[in-house]
XYZ file of C-alpha atoms in Angstrom:
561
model
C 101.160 63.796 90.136
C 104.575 63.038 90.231
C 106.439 65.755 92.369
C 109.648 68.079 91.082
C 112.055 68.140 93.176
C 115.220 70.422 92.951
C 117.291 68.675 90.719
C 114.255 68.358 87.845
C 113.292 72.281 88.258
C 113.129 73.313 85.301
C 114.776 77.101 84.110
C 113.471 78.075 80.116
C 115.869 80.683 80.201
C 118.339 78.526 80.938
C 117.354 75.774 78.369
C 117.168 78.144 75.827
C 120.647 79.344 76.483
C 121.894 75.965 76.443
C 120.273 75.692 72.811
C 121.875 78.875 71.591
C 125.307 78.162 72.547
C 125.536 79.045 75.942
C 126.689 82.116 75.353
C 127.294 82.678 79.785
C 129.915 84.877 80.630
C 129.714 86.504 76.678
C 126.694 87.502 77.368
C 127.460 89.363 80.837
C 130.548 90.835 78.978
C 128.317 92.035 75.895
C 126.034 93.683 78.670
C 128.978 95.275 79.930
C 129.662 96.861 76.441
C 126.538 98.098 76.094
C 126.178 99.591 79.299
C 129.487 101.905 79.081
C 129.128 105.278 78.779
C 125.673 105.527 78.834
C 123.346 106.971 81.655
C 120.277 105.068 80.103
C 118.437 102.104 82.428
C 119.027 98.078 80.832
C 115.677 98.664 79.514
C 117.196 100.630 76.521
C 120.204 98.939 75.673
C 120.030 95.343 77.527
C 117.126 93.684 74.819
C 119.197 94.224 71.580
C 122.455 92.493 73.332
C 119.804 89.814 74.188
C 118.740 89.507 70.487
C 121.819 89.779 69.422
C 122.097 85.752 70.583
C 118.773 84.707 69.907
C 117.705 85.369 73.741
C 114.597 86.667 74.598
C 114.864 90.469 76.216
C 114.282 89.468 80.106
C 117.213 87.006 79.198
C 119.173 90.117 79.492
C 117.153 92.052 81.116
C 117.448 89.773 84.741
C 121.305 90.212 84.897
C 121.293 93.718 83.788
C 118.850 94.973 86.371
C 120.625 92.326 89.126
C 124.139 93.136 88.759
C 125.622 96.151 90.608
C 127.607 97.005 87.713
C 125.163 96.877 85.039
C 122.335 98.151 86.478
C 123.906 101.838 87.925
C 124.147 104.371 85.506
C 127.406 105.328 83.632
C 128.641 108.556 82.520
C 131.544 108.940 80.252
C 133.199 109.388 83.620
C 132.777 106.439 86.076
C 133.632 106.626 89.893
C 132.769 104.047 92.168
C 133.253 104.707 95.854
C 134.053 102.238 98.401
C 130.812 101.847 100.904
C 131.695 98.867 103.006
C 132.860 98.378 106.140
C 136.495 99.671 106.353
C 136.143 102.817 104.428
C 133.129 103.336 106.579
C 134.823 103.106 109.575
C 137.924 104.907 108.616
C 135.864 108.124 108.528
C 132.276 107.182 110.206
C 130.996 106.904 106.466
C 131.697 111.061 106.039
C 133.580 110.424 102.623
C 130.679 109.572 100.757
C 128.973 113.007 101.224
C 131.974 114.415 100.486
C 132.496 112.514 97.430
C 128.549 113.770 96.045
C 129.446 117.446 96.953
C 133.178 117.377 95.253
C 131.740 115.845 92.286
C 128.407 117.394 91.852
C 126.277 113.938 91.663
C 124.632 112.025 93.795
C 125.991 108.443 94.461
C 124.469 106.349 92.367
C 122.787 108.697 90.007
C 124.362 110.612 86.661
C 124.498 113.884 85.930
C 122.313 115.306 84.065
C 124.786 115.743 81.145
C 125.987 112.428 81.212
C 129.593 113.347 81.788
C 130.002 111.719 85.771
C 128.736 109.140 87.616
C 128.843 108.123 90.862
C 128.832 104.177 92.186
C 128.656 102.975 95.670
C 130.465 99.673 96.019
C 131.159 97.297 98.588
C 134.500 96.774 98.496
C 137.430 97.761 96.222
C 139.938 95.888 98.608
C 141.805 98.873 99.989
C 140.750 98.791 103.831
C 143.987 99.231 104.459
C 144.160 103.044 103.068
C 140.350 103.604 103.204
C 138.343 105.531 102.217
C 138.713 104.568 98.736
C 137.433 105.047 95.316
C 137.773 103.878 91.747
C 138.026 106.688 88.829
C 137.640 104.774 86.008
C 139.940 101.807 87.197
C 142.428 104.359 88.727
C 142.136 103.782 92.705
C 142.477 107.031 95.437
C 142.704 106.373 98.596
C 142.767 108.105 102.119
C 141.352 111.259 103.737
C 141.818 113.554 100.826
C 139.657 111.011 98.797
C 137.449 113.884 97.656
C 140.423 116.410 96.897
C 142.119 113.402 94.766
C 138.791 112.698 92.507
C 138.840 116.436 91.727
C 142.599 116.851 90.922
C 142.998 119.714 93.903
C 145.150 116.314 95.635
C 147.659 114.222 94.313
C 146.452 110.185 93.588
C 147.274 108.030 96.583
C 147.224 103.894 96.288
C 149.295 102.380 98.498
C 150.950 98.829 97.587
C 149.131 96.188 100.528
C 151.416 96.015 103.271
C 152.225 92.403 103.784
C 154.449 90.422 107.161
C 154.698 86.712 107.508
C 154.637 86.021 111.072
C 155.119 81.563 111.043
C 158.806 81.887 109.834
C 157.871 79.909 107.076
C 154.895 81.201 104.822
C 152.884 78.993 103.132
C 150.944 81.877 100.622
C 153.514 84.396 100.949
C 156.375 82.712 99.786
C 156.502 83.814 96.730
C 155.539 87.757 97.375
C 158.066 88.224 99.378
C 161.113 86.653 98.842
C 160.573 86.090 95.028
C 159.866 82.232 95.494
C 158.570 80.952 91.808
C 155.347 79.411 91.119
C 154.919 76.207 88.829
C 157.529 74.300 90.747
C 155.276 70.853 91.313
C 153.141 71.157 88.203
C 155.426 69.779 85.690
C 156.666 66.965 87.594
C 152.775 66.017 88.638
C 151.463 66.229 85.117
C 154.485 64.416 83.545
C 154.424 62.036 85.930
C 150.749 61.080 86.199
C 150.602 61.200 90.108
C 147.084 62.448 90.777
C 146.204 60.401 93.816
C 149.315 61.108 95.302
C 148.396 64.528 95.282
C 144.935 64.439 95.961
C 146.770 62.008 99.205
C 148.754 65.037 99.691
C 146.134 67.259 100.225
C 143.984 65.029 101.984
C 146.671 64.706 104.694
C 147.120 68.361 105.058
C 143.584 69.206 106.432
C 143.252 71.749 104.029
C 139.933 73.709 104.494
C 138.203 75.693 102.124
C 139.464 79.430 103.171
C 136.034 81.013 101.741
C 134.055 81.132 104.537
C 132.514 77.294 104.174
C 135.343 75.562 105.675
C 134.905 72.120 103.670
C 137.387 69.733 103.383
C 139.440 70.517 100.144
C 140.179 67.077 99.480
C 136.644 65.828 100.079
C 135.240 68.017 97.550
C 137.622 67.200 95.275
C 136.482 63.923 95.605
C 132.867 64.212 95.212
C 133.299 65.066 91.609
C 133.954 62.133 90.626
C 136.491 62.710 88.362
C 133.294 62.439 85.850
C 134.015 63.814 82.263
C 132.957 67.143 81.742
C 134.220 68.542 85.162
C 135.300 71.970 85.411
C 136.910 73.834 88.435
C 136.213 77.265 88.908
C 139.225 79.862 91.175
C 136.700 82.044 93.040
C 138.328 85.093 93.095
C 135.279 87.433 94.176
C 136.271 87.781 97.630
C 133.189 89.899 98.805
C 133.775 90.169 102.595
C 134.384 94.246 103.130
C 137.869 94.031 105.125
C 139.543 91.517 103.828
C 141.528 92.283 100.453
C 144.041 88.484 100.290
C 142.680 87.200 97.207
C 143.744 90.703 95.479
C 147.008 90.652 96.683
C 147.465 86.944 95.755
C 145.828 87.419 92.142
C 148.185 90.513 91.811
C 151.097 89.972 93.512
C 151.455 85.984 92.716
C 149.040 84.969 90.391
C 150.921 81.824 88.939
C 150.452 80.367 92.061
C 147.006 81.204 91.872
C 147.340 79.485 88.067
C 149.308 76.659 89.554
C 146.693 75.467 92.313
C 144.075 75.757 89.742
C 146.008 73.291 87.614
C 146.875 70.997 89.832
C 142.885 71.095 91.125
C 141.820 70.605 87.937
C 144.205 67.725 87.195
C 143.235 66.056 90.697
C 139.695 66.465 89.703
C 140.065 64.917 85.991
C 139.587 68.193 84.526
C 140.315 69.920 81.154
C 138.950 73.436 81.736
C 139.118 76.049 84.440
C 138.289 79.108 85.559
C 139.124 81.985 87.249
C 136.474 84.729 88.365
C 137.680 88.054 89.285
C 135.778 90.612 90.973
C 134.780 93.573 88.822
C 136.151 96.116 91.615
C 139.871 94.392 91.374
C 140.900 95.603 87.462
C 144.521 95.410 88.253
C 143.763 91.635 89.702
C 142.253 90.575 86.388
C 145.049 92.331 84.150
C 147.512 90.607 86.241
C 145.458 87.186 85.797
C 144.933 87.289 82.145
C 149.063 88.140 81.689
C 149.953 85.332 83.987
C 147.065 82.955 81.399
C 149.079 84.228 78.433
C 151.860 83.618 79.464
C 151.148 79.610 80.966
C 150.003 79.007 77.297
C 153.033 80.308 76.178
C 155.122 78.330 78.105
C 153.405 74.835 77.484
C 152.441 74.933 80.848
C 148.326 75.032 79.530
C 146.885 73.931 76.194
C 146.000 70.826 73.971
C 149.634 69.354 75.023
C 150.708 69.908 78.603
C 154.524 69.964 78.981
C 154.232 67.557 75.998
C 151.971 64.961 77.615
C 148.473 63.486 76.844
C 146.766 65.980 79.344
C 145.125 69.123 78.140
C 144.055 72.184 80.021
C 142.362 75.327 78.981
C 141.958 78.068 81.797
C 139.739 81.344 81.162
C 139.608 84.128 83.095
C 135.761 86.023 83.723
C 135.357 89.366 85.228
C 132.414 89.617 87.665
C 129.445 91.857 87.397
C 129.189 93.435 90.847
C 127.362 91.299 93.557
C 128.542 89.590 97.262
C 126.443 86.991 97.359
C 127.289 86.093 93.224
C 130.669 84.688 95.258
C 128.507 81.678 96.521
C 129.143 79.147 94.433
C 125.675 78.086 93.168
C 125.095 81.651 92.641
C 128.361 82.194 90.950
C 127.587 79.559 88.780
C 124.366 81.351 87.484
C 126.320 84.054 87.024
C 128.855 82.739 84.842
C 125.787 80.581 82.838
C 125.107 84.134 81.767
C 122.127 84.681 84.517
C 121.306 86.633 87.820
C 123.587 85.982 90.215
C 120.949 84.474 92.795
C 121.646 81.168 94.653
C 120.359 78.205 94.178
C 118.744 75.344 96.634
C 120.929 72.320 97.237
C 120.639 69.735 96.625
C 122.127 68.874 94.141
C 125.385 70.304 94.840
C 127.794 71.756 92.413
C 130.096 68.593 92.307
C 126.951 67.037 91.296
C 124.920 69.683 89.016
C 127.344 72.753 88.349
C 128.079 74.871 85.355
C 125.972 73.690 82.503
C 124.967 70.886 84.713
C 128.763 69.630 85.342
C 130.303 69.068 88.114
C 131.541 72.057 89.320
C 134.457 72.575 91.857
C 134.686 75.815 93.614
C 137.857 76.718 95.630
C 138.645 80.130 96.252
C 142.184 81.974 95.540
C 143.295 81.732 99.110
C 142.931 78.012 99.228
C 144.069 77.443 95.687
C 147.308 79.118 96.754
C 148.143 76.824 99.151
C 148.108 73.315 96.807
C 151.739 73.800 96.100
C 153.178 74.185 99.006
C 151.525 71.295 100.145
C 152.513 68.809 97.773
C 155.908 70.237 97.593
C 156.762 70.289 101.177
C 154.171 67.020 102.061
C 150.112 66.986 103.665
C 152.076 66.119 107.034
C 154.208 69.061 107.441
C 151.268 71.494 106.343
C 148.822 69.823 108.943
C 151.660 69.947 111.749
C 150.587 73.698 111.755
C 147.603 75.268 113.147
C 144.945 73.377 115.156
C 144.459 69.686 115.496
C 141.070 70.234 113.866
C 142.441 73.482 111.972
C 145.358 73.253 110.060
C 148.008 75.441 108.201
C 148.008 78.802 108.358
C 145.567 81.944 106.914
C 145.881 84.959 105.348
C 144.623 87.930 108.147
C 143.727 91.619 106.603
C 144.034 94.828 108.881
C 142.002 97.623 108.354
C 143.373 101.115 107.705
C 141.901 101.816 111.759
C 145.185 99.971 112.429
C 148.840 101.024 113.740
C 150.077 98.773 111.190
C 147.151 97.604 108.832
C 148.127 95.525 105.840
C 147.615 91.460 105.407
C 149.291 88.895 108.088
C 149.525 85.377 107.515
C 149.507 83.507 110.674
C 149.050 79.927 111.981
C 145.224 79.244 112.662
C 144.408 79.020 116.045
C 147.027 82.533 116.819
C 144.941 84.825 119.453
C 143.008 87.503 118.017
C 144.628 89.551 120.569
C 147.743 88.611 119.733
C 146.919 89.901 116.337
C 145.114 93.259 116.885
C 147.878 94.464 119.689
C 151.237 92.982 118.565
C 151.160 92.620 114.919
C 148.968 95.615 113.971
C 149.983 97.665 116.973
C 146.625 98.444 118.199
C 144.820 101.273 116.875
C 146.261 104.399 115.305
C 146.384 107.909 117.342
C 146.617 105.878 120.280
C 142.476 105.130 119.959
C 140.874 102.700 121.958
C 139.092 99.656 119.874
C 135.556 99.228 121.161
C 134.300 96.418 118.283
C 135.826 94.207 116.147
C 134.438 93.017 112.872
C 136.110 89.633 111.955
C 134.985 88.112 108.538
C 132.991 90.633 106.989
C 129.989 92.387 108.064
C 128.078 89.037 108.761
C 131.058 87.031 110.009
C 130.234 88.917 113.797
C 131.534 90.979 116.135
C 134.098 90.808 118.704
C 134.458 93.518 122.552
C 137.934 94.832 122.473
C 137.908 92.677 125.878
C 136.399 89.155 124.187
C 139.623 89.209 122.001
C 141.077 86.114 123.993
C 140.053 83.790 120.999
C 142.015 81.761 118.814
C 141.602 82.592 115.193
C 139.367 79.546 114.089
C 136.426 78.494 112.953
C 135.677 76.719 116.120
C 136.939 79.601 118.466
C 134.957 82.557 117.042
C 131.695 80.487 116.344
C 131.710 79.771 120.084
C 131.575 83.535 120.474
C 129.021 84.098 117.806
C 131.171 85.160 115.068
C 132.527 83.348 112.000
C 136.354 83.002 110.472
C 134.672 83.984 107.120
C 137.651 85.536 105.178
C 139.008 86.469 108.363
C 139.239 90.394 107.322
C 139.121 92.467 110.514
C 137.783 95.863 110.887
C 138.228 98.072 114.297
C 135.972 100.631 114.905
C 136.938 103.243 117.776
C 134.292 105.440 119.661
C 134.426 108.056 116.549
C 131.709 105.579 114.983
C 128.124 105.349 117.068
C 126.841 101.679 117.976
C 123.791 102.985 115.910
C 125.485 104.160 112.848
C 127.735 100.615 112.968
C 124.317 98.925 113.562
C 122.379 100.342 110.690
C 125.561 100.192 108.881
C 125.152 96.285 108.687
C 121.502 96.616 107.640
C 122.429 98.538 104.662
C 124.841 96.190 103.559
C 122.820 93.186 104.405
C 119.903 94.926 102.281
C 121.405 96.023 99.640
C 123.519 92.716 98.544
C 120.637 89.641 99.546
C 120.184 88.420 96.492
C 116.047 88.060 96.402
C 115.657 84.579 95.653
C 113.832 84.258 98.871
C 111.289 86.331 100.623
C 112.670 85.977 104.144
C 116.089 87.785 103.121
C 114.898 89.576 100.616
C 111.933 91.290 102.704
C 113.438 90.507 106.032
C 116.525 92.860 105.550
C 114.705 95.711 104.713
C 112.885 95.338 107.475
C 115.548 95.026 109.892
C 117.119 98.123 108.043
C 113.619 99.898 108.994
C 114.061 98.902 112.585
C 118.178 99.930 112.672
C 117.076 103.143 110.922
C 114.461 104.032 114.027
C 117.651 103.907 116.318
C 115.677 102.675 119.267
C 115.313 99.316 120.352
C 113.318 96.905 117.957
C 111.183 94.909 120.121
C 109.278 91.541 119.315
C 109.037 92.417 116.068
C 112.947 91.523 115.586
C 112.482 88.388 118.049
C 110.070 86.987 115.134
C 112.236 88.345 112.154
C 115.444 86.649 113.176
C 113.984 83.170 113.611
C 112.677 83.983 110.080
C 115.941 84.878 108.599
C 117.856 82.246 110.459
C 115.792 79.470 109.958
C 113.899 80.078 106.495
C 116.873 82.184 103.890
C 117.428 79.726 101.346
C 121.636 80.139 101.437
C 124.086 81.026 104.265
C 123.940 85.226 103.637
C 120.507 85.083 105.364
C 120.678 82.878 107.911
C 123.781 84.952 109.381
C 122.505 87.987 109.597
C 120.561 87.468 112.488
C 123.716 86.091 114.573
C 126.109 88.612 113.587
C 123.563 91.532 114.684
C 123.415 89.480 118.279
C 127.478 89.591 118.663
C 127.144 93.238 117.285
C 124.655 94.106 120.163
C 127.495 91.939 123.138
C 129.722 93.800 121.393
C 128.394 96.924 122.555
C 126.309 96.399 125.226
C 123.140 98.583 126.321
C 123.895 101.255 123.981
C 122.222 98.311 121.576
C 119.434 97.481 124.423
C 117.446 94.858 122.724
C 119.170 93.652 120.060
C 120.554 90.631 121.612
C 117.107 88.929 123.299
């Protein structure tokens, strides 16, 4: 017998999309449709959108009951309340309670009339006012969330507070002092210079500012520049806390457009796209205007500024999923599938979308390809760390003096960052943990904050740079409450393509839930998670639990054996 390896696995649901036009993101949009407005589960409405393109039901029935957004109910009214990490903290998690009794319905459930709905979500991108909700795609924000979502309050949603703190900002530029976008991407297309600015970028250092880290540049290269190659802007920034990509994709999104462009010229190719979490509706107006009006201004189409080169860019809305913003699992997503990921190899550059290679950069990174073939690789990389270089976009939670989104140099001290630029905590609170890159990025003691921000510095304290979002929590919030907190989360977004995550975080939730301490029983679970999960969401769950537990000390005895 001749063994099947990864890259000959064979998907019939796949193949049979492939044979009926690969109908993808249509089909996740159709879904959508039919899901509006109704309190019915997928298995009423999902099997006719399914037959619709000559799909078998369960074609539509797998992303309908996977996606967060298809598979909760919908009234004719629609909230969806923030859950994650910032909102949490901002009131010890109180809001959502208050939420279910304002409005009558239980989160997640309908009434019985069909009129409201209730969604938890995790997250909306407003840590910086939290607690938050969406009404519809109308955001409220703040304390008097509840009062607000029954009309006794006036709507609150407060514009992101941004400050560049290196003098001279590399992703800012243009947000706050009006600095236009498209600047490079004439001359590079007219010209024909693609290695000099794949050179360009290759000098700089640039990393991926996902969570990965991976050499821009090399990725780049490892497509090949093979025909067929598409590059995808991953714009569903999942980490609760950090809210950049939303105020890049609304505040600036041709430079969003313009990195994408010049990506896909680098890469040799002649379609992109941009995904844009469901949660962010004003980030994927904003992105479709800024599409519209690049085609309108020759800057995208058959004819690029009147040269050979063609570009088409399209612009997806997610579904509702974290992990769907890893890139294999994105990539199911947008072939129309469950959002699950996939085992590598082969890697995206290799197999991607539709089996082409497939680049994945996210908006953050994207952002910064102009500046650095404007300005030069060498001036970009004299910034940073030797092994770290240029600068990153910071968020502040609403737990801050002065929350809002900092870009600083890589390698600036956390403390630096929690005490002078967001001015400590508000009400004169003393932090007691920091969450830096989402709930399974780690945790930080408000006296282990003499790290430089960097990959290198917070993995050698057990946390991650992730999307380098940072939440404070003050002694309002329980250790136990933060603890089981993470569970949920961790739970309720693991994808289930593999039994260690997908059983393993329920049954760390069970433990968390018990509130006292877990025994050998967690011992034996986190070498499962760490060292079986098929993709990086369950393998760092077990070592952002362990900095949790140093975070806080014995009041989480045996969580950190």
């Amino acid at each position: 017998m001749v063994p099947v390896g990864p890259a000959d696995r064979f998907d019939a649901f796949r193949a049979l999309a492939d044979r009926r036009g690969r109908p993808g993101n249509r089909l996740i949009e159709s879904l959508a449709e039919a899901r509006a407005g109704t309190p019915d589960g997928p298995e009423v409405w999902a099997p006719p959108v399914a037959a619709r393109v000559g799909l078998p039901a369960a074609a539509a029935l797998g992303p309908a009951s996977y996606f967060a957004d298809l598979a909760a109910p919908h009234g004719r009214r629609h909230v969806r309340v923030c859950a994650a990490t910032a909102c949490f903290a901002a009131q010890a998690g109180r809001h959502l309670a208050d939420v279910e009794d304002a409005l009558g319905v239980t989160l997640g459930t309908a009434s019985p009339d069909g009129a409201v709905s209730v969604q938890t979500v995790r997250c909306l991108g407003y840590c910086y006012a939290g607690p938050a909700a969406l009404d519809g795609d109308t955001p409220c924000t703040g304390p008097t969330l509840a009062g607000q979502l029954t009309g006794r309050e006036p709507r609150r949603a407060p514009d992101i507070p941004v400050t560049d703190d290196t003098g001279d900002p590399v992703l800012l530029g243009g947000v706050l002092s009006g600095e236009p976008a498209w600047q490079v991407w004439p001359g590079a297309v007219t010209k024909g210079t693609r290695d000099g600015v794949l050179s360009e970028v290759a000098a700089s250092g640039l990393r991926g500012r996902g969570g990965a880290g991976f050499r821009v540049a090399a990725k780049w290269e490892a497509a090949g520049r093979a025909p067929g190659t598409v590059v995808v802007a991953n714009g569903d920034e999942g980490d609760p806390g950090s809210y950049a990509d939303r105020l890049l994709m609304e505040a600036d999104p041709e430079r969003v457009l313009e990195g994408l462009a010049l990506a896909c010229f680098v890469c040799g190719s002649r379609l992109g796209v941009v995904l844009v979490r469901s949660e962010y509706p004003a980030a994927l107006a904003r992105m479709r205007e800024a599409v519209g009006h690049a085609y309108a201004d020759g800057r995208l189409g058959p004819s690029v500024h009147g040269t050979g080169a063609a570009l088409d860019i399209r612009v997806v809305e997610g579904a509702g999923s974290y992990v769907a913003g890893e890139e294999t699992a994105l990539i199911a997503g947008l072939e129309g599938g469950r959002g699950c990921a996939r085992p590598r190899p082969p890697y995206p550059t290799e197999r991607g979308l539709w089996d082409a290679p497939t680049v994945v950069n996210n908006v953050e990174t994207l952002a910064a390809v102009p500046w650095i073939v404007r300005r030069g690789g060498e001036a970009y990389a004299r910034r940073g760390t030797p092994g770290e270089t240029g600068t990153k976009l910071v968020c502040l939670s609403e737990r801050f003096a002065r929350p809002g989104c900092y870009e600083v140099e890589l390698g600036t001290p956390v403390r630096r960052i929690v005490t002078d630029l967001g001015g400590g905590l508000k009400d004169d609170a003393e932090p007691v943990a920091l969450q830096v890159g989402g709930p399974l990025g780690g945790f930080l003691a408000a006296d282990a904050l003499d790290v430089p921000l960097s990959e290198a510095g917070l993995s050698a304290r057990g946390a991650a740079l992730g999307h380098a979002g940072l939440v404070a929590f003050d002694e309002r919030v329980a250790p136990e409450d933060v603890l089981r907190h993470v569970w949920e989360f961790a739970a309720a977004e693991s994808c289930g393509a593999c039994s260690p995550c997908r059983v393993g975080t329920r049954r760390g939730l069970g433990m968390a839930s018990a509130r006292t301490p877990p025994g050998q029983g967690w011992e034996r679970l986190s070498r499962v998670l760490a060292e079986a999960s098929l993709c990086a969401f369950g393998r760092r769950i077990p070592s952002a639990v362990r900095s949790l537990a140093r975070a806080y000390g014995d009041r989480l005895a045996g969580w950190d054996p």
